[in-house]
Structure formats: structure tokens, C-alpha cells
Coordinates of C-alpha atoms and ligand atoms in Angstrom, one line a residue:
M1 CA 64.5 58.8 -9.3
P2 CA 61.2 58.0 -7.4
T3 CA 58.0 58.7 -9.3
P4 CA 56.1 61.7 -8.0
P5 CA 52.9 60.9 -6.2
A6 CA 49.8 60.9 -8.4
P7 CA 47.8 64.2 -7.9
K8 CA 44.6 63.8 -5.8
R9 CA 41.3 63.6 -7.6
A10 CA 40.1 67.1 -6.6
E11 CA 43.5 68.6 -7.6
I12 CA 43.2 67.6 -11.2
L13 CA 41.8 70.3 -13.5
P14 CA 40.9 72.7 -10.8
D15 CA 40.2 75.4 -13.4
V16 CA 37.6 73.4 -15.2
K17 CA 34.2 74.1 -13.8
N18 CA 32.2 71.3 -15.3
I19 CA 33.4 68.0 -16.7
V20 CA 30.6 66.4 -18.6
A21 CA 30.9 62.8 -19.9
V22 CA 29.0 61.7 -23.0
A23 CA 28.4 58.0 -22.8
S24 CA 26.5 55.3 -24.6
G25 CA 25.8 51.6 -24.2
K26 CA 26.5 50.9 -27.9
G27 CA 28.8 52.1 -30.6
G28 CA 27.5 53.9 -33.6
V29 CA 24.6 55.6 -31.8
G30 CA 26.0 59.1 -32.4
K31 CA 28.0 59.7 -29.3
T32 CA 30.8 61.5 -31.1
T33 CA 28.3 63.5 -33.2
V34 CA 26.6 64.6 -30.0
S35 CA 29.9 65.3 -28.1
V36 CA 31.2 67.5 -31.0
N37 CA 28.0 69.4 -31.6
L38 CA 27.4 69.9 -27.8
A39 CA 30.9 71.3 -27.4
V40 CA 30.5 73.6 -30.5
S41 CA 27.0 74.8 -29.3
L42 CA 28.4 75.6 -25.8
A43 CA 31.2 77.5 -27.3
K44 CA 28.8 79.4 -29.6
Q45 CA 26.9 80.4 -26.4
G46 CA 30.1 82.1 -25.2
A47 CA 31.5 79.4 -22.9
A48 CA 35.1 78.3 -22.7
V49 CA 35.0 74.7 -23.9
G50 CA 37.3 71.7 -24.2
L51 CA 36.6 68.4 -25.9
L52 CA 38.5 65.3 -24.8
D53 CA 38.3 62.2 -27.0
A54 CA 38.4 59.4 -24.6
D55 CA 37.3 56.9 -27.2
I56 CA 40.8 55.4 -27.3
Y57 CA 39.7 52.6 -29.7
G58 CA 37.8 54.7 -32.1
P59 CA 39.0 58.3 -31.9
N60 CA 36.8 60.2 -34.3
V61 CA 36.9 63.6 -32.7
P62 CA 39.7 65.0 -34.9
L63 CA 37.8 64.1 -38.1
M64 CA 34.5 65.6 -36.9
M65 CA 36.2 68.7 -35.6
G66 CA 38.3 69.2 -38.7
A67 CA 41.6 69.1 -36.6
R68 CA 44.6 67.3 -38.0
A69 CA 47.8 69.0 -36.7
Q70 CA 50.1 67.1 -34.3
P71 CA 49.7 68.6 -30.8
K72 CA 52.8 70.5 -29.6
A73 CA 54.6 69.9 -26.3
R74 CA 55.3 72.6 -23.8
G75 CA 57.9 71.3 -21.3
Q76 CA 56.5 68.0 -20.1
K77 CA 52.9 68.9 -21.0
I78 CA 50.9 68.9 -24.2
L79 CA 49.0 71.9 -25.7
P80 CA 45.6 71.0 -26.9
L81 CA 44.6 71.9 -30.5
E82 CA 41.8 74.5 -31.0
N83 CA 39.2 74.5 -33.7
H84 CA 35.7 76.1 -33.9
N85 CA 36.6 77.8 -30.6
V86 CA 36.9 74.5 -28.8
K87 CA 40.1 73.1 -27.4
L88 CA 40.5 69.5 -28.2
M89 CA 42.7 66.5 -27.6
S90 CA 42.5 63.0 -29.0
L91 CA 44.7 60.0 -29.3
G92 CA 43.9 60.1 -33.0
L93 CA 46.0 63.3 -33.2
I94 CA 49.0 61.5 -31.8
A95 CA 48.7 58.0 -33.2
G96 CA 47.2 59.0 -36.5
E97 CA 43.6 58.4 -37.5
N98 CA 44.1 55.1 -39.2
A99 CA 46.5 53.5 -36.7
P100 CA 45.1 50.3 -35.2
I101 CA 44.7 50.8 -31.5
I102 CA 45.1 47.6 -29.5
W103 CA 46.0 48.6 -26.0
R104 CA 44.8 46.6 -23.0
G105 CA 42.7 47.9 -20.2
P106 CA 45.3 49.3 -17.8
I107 CA 47.0 51.3 -20.5
V108 CA 43.6 52.7 -21.6
G109 CA 43.1 54.0 -18.0
K110 CA 46.6 55.5 -17.9
M111 CA 46.1 57.2 -21.2
I112 CA 42.9 58.9 -20.1
Q113 CA 44.6 60.0 -16.9
Q114 CA 47.4 61.5 -18.9
F115 CA 44.9 63.4 -21.1
M116 CA 43.5 64.9 -17.9
I117 CA 46.8 65.6 -16.1
D118 CA 49.3 66.3 -18.9
V119 CA 47.2 68.4 -21.3
I120 CA 47.2 72.2 -20.6
W121 CA 43.4 72.7 -20.7
G122 CA 43.6 76.0 -18.8
A123 CA 40.4 77.6 -17.5
L124 CA 37.2 76.0 -19.0
D125 CA 33.5 76.3 -18.3
Y126 CA 33.0 72.9 -19.8
L127 CA 35.1 69.9 -20.7
V128 CA 33.1 67.5 -22.8
V129 CA 34.4 63.9 -22.7
D130 CA 33.5 61.5 -25.5
L131 CA 33.7 58.1 -23.9
P132 CA 34.0 54.8 -25.7
P133 CA 30.8 52.7 -25.7
G134 CA 30.0 50.4 -22.9
T135 CA 31.0 50.2 -19.3
G136 CA 34.8 49.5 -19.2
D137 CA 38.1 50.9 -18.1
A138 CA 37.8 54.3 -19.7
Q139 CA 34.5 55.1 -17.9
L140 CA 35.8 53.9 -14.5
T141 CA 39.2 55.7 -14.9
L142 CA 37.4 58.9 -15.8
A143 CA 35.0 58.7 -12.9
Q144 CA 37.9 57.8 -10.5
T145 CA 40.3 60.4 -11.8
V146 CA 38.3 63.6 -11.9
P147 CA 35.1 64.8 -10.2
L148 CA 32.5 64.6 -13.0
A149 CA 29.8 67.2 -13.0
G150 CA 27.6 64.6 -14.7
A151 CA 27.0 62.2 -17.6
V152 CA 24.6 62.3 -20.5
I153 CA 23.7 59.1 -22.3
V154 CA 23.1 58.9 -26.0
T155 CA 20.8 56.3 -27.3
T156 CA 18.8 55.4 -30.4
P157 CA 15.1 54.6 -29.8
Q158 CA 15.1 50.9 -30.4
K159 CA 14.9 48.2 -27.7
V160 CA 18.3 46.6 -28.1
A161 CA 20.0 50.0 -27.6
L162 CA 17.9 50.7 -24.6
E163 CA 19.0 47.5 -22.8
D164 CA 22.6 48.8 -22.9
V165 CA 21.5 52.2 -21.6
H166 CA 20.3 50.4 -18.5
R167 CA 23.8 49.1 -17.9
S168 CA 25.4 52.5 -18.4
I169 CA 23.0 54.2 -16.0
E170 CA 23.7 51.5 -13.4
M171 CA 27.4 51.9 -13.8
F172 CA 27.4 55.7 -13.4
H173 CA 25.2 55.2 -10.4
K174 CA 27.7 52.8 -8.8
V175 CA 30.6 55.2 -9.3
E176 CA 28.4 58.1 -8.0
V177 CA 28.4 60.1 -11.1
P178 CA 25.2 62.2 -11.4
M179 CA 23.1 61.5 -14.5
L180 CA 22.1 64.7 -16.3
G181 CA 19.8 63.0 -18.8
I182 CA 19.2 61.1 -22.0
I183 CA 19.7 62.2 -25.5
E184 CA 17.9 60.3 -28.1
N185 CA 19.6 60.3 -31.5
M186 CA 18.2 59.1 -34.9
S187 CA 14.7 59.7 -33.5
Y188 CA 12.9 60.2 -36.8
F189 CA 13.4 61.1 -40.4
S190 CA 11.5 64.2 -41.7
C191 CA 10.3 63.8 -45.3
P192 CA 11.9 66.6 -47.3
C193 CA 8.8 66.9 -49.4
C194 CA 5.9 66.9 -46.9
G195 CA 7.7 67.2 -43.5
D196 CA 6.1 64.0 -42.3
R197 CA 8.1 62.4 -39.5
T198 CA 8.9 58.6 -39.8
P199 CA 10.3 57.0 -36.7
L200 CA 12.7 54.6 -38.5
F201 CA 13.9 52.9 -35.3
G202 CA 10.7 53.0 -33.3
A203 CA 9.2 55.9 -31.4
D204 CA 10.1 57.4 -28.1
G205 CA 12.4 54.7 -26.7
G206 CA 14.6 57.5 -25.2
R207 CA 11.6 59.1 -23.5
Q208 CA 10.5 55.7 -22.0
I209 CA 14.0 55.1 -20.5
A210 CA 14.2 58.7 -19.3
D211 CA 10.8 58.3 -17.6
A212 CA 11.7 54.9 -16.2
F213 CA 14.8 56.3 -14.5
G214 CA 13.3 59.7 -13.6
L215 CA 15.8 61.5 -15.8
P216 CA 15.2 64.4 -18.2
L217 CA 15.1 63.7 -21.9
L218 CA 17.5 66.4 -23.1
G219 CA 16.6 66.2 -26.7
Q220 CA 15.6 64.2 -29.7
I221 CA 17.8 64.5 -32.8
P222 CA 16.4 63.6 -36.2
I223 CA 18.3 61.5 -38.8
Q224 CA 19.5 64.2 -41.2
P225 CA 22.0 63.6 -44.0
D226 CA 23.7 66.9 -43.4
I227 CA 24.5 65.9 -39.7
C228 CA 26.6 63.1 -41.2
E229 CA 28.0 65.1 -44.1
R230 CA 29.0 68.0 -41.9
G231 CA 30.6 65.6 -39.4
D232 CA 32.7 64.0 -42.1
A233 CA 33.7 67.4 -43.3
G234 CA 34.9 68.5 -39.9
M235 CA 32.3 71.4 -39.9
P236 CA 29.8 70.3 -37.2
I237 CA 26.2 71.4 -38.0
A238 CA 26.0 73.1 -34.6
L239 CA 28.3 75.9 -36.1
D240 CA 25.1 77.1 -37.9
G241 CA 23.5 77.8 -34.5
D242 CA 19.9 77.2 -35.3
H243 CA 19.7 73.5 -34.7
V244 CA 18.4 71.0 -32.1
F245 CA 21.9 70.9 -30.7
A246 CA 21.6 74.5 -29.5
E247 CA 18.5 73.4 -27.5
I248 CA 20.3 70.3 -26.2
A249 CA 23.2 72.4 -25.0
A250 CA 20.8 74.7 -23.2
C251 CA 19.2 71.7 -21.5
V252 CA 22.6 70.3 -20.4
V253 CA 23.5 73.7 -18.9
E254 CA 20.1 73.7 -17.1
A255 CA 20.6 70.1 -15.9
L256 CA 24.0 71.1 -14.5
R257 CA 22.6 74.1 -12.8
E258 CA 19.8 72.1 -11.2
R259 CA 22.3 69.5 -10.0
E260 CA 24.4 72.3 -8.5
S261 CA 21.4 73.6 -6.6
D262 CA 20.8 70.1 -5.3
L263 CA 24.2 70.0 -3.6
P264 CA 24.0 70.4 0.2
E265 CA 25.0 73.8 1.5
I266 CA 27.8 74.0 4.0
A267 CA 26.4 74.9 7.3
I268 CA 28.5 77.2 9.4
V269 CA 28.0 76.3 13.1
Ligands
ADP301 N1 21.3 62.2 -36.4 C1 22.1 61.8 -37.3 N2 21.7 61.9 -38.6 C2 22.6 61.4 -39.6 N3 23.7 60.8 -39.4 C3 24.1 60.7 -38.1 C4 23.3 61.1 -37.0 N4 24.0 60.8 -35.9 C5 25.1 60.2 -36.2 N5 25.2 60.1 -37.6 C6 26.3 59.4 -38.3 O1 26.3 58.1 -37.9 C7 27.7 57.6 -37.8 C8 28.0 57.2 -36.3 O2 27.9 58.3 -35.5 P1 29.0 58.6 -34.4 O3 28.8 59.9 -33.8 O4 30.4 58.3 -34.9 O5 28.6 57.4 -33.4 P2 29.5 56.8 -32.1 O6 30.4 57.8 -31.6 O7 28.4 56.5 -31.1 O8 30.1 55.6 -32.6 C9 28.5 58.8 -38.2 O9 28.8 58.7 -39.6 C10 27.6 60.0 -38.0 O10 27.9 61.1 -38.9
MG302 MG1 32.5 57.8 -31.5

């Protein structure tokens, strides 16, 4: 039997209003922490939200979202899980959290396409996509498979991380994905006794790169032990509401709105 033609880019996920990629140049900068807390914050603000774990090699979304069940099939399609009011899908749910994942580039691309096409996401205001670090197949496939509303880049403040951010910004620019802004994570540690802020990894690197590229700095997240503990427990800190992540989510929504108003209007002649 001949394989059916691949759906066109604009026909994939027509009921998803905004697909937002969360990217980083480096691993370990807090991309999954940001993705998960951004998704939860948006859901708390009343939006219909999905979270796709596209970090095929290090799928940590199930752990941080407290989701363990095996996704169920409906016909030829897969139903996403739902936790904390967020629909989610991850290879970690299918392969198991500890399975070594050793696929090569083309398979990574295929897998990401399938998570877009074969998962019943339904109508969503936002689909947050947690990308692997760097500028590889996953990023390119995503940009080429679906129209992305925009990308945010997570970085830590120090110089080495910022070098990689340059590369990520350039890559999104090449594939014509709008940049929504920079999120600086691990910006400082507040002393629990006196509240003094210590910038452990240097100060304001995220702001410098945002300024250099003319992008908004969408937020600065402190190093806070309970961000890590709550992630490990599958109960993201954004569930509490009153946190920097709520402000970051509002900034992302605003950046998306501004980008929308920048789009050319269709002139009727
Ligand atoms: N602001 C923060 N404060 C404390 N721990 C954090 C913070 N951001 C991330 N972490 C922890 O650092 C580790 C790496 O974060 P993660 O989100 O998995 O990074 P990435 O997805 O970029 O590899 C995790 O254990 C996470 O809980
Ligand atoms: Mg991650």
C-alpha cells in the first residue's frame, strides 16, 4: 500500500493557536524547568495548554510533571496524558525514564514529527515544546514541520553559556522562527537570612545578550532549592501561582501578542 502523503506544514495542528519552543544552547541550564513551569503558569491563567517533550535524548518532562502512566492509543493516534491541567507527551512515557536513547538524527526528526501529527492534542491556546540543547535535528524538524509562533531561549548568566545562545539565536533566525526573548535562569541566590542577592554565575549576562540582539529579557529566575525539589517531586513550583514564573508567562503572552500585531495585514484590493 502506498504511504499517504505527509500533511502540509500549515495543516498540522490547526487547532493549536501558539506553538512556543523553549530552547537553549547548553544542557542543564533549566530548559525543562522553564518549560514545565511556563506550561503550568499558562494553564493557571486559564489557557488550554499542552507540553511536548522534544528532548528525545533526555526526556525529563514526565518526572517534572509527575506523570508516569503509559499513554493510550485511540485508533492509529495517541492520547496525551494530562496532569496539573496540562496535556503532555514525552518519549520518556513510551520508552521508560531510564531507557538509554541512542537514535540517530533522521529518527529524531521522525519522532518529533509523529509527536505533532499522531498525538491528539485537540484545541490548545499554547503548545510549549521543550527542545534538546543545541542546534540540531530536533530544532530543524520542529521549525520545518509546524509554524512556530516563536522561541524563547533559556540561559544562565555566565559567558560560556552566552556563546551558545548566540548560535541558537542565529539558527532560529535562519529558519525564520521569531524570537520572543531570553529567560535568564540561576540569576542569583537570595540569602535566606538577610535577603542579600549573590550572583553566583555573574550578573546580568542574560540582559546583555537580550540587549545585544534587541530582544526582551522575559525574566530572571533565582537559584532556589525548592525549584529543584518541586521539579523532582513532579509538583512544579508554578502551581503555587505567586512566583517569578507567573510573570514570565505573562511576558511570553505579551511577546506573542506583540509579534501578532507586527504581522502584515491582508490588504483587500
Ligand atoms: N532556578 C533554579 N533553582 C534551583 N534549581 C534549578 C533551577 N533551575 C533548574 N534547576 C535544577 O537544575 C537541574 C537542571 O535543570 P533542567 O531544567 O533539567 O535543565 P535542562 O532541561 O536545561 O537540562 C534540575 O535538577 C533542576 O531542578
Ligand atoms: Mg531538559
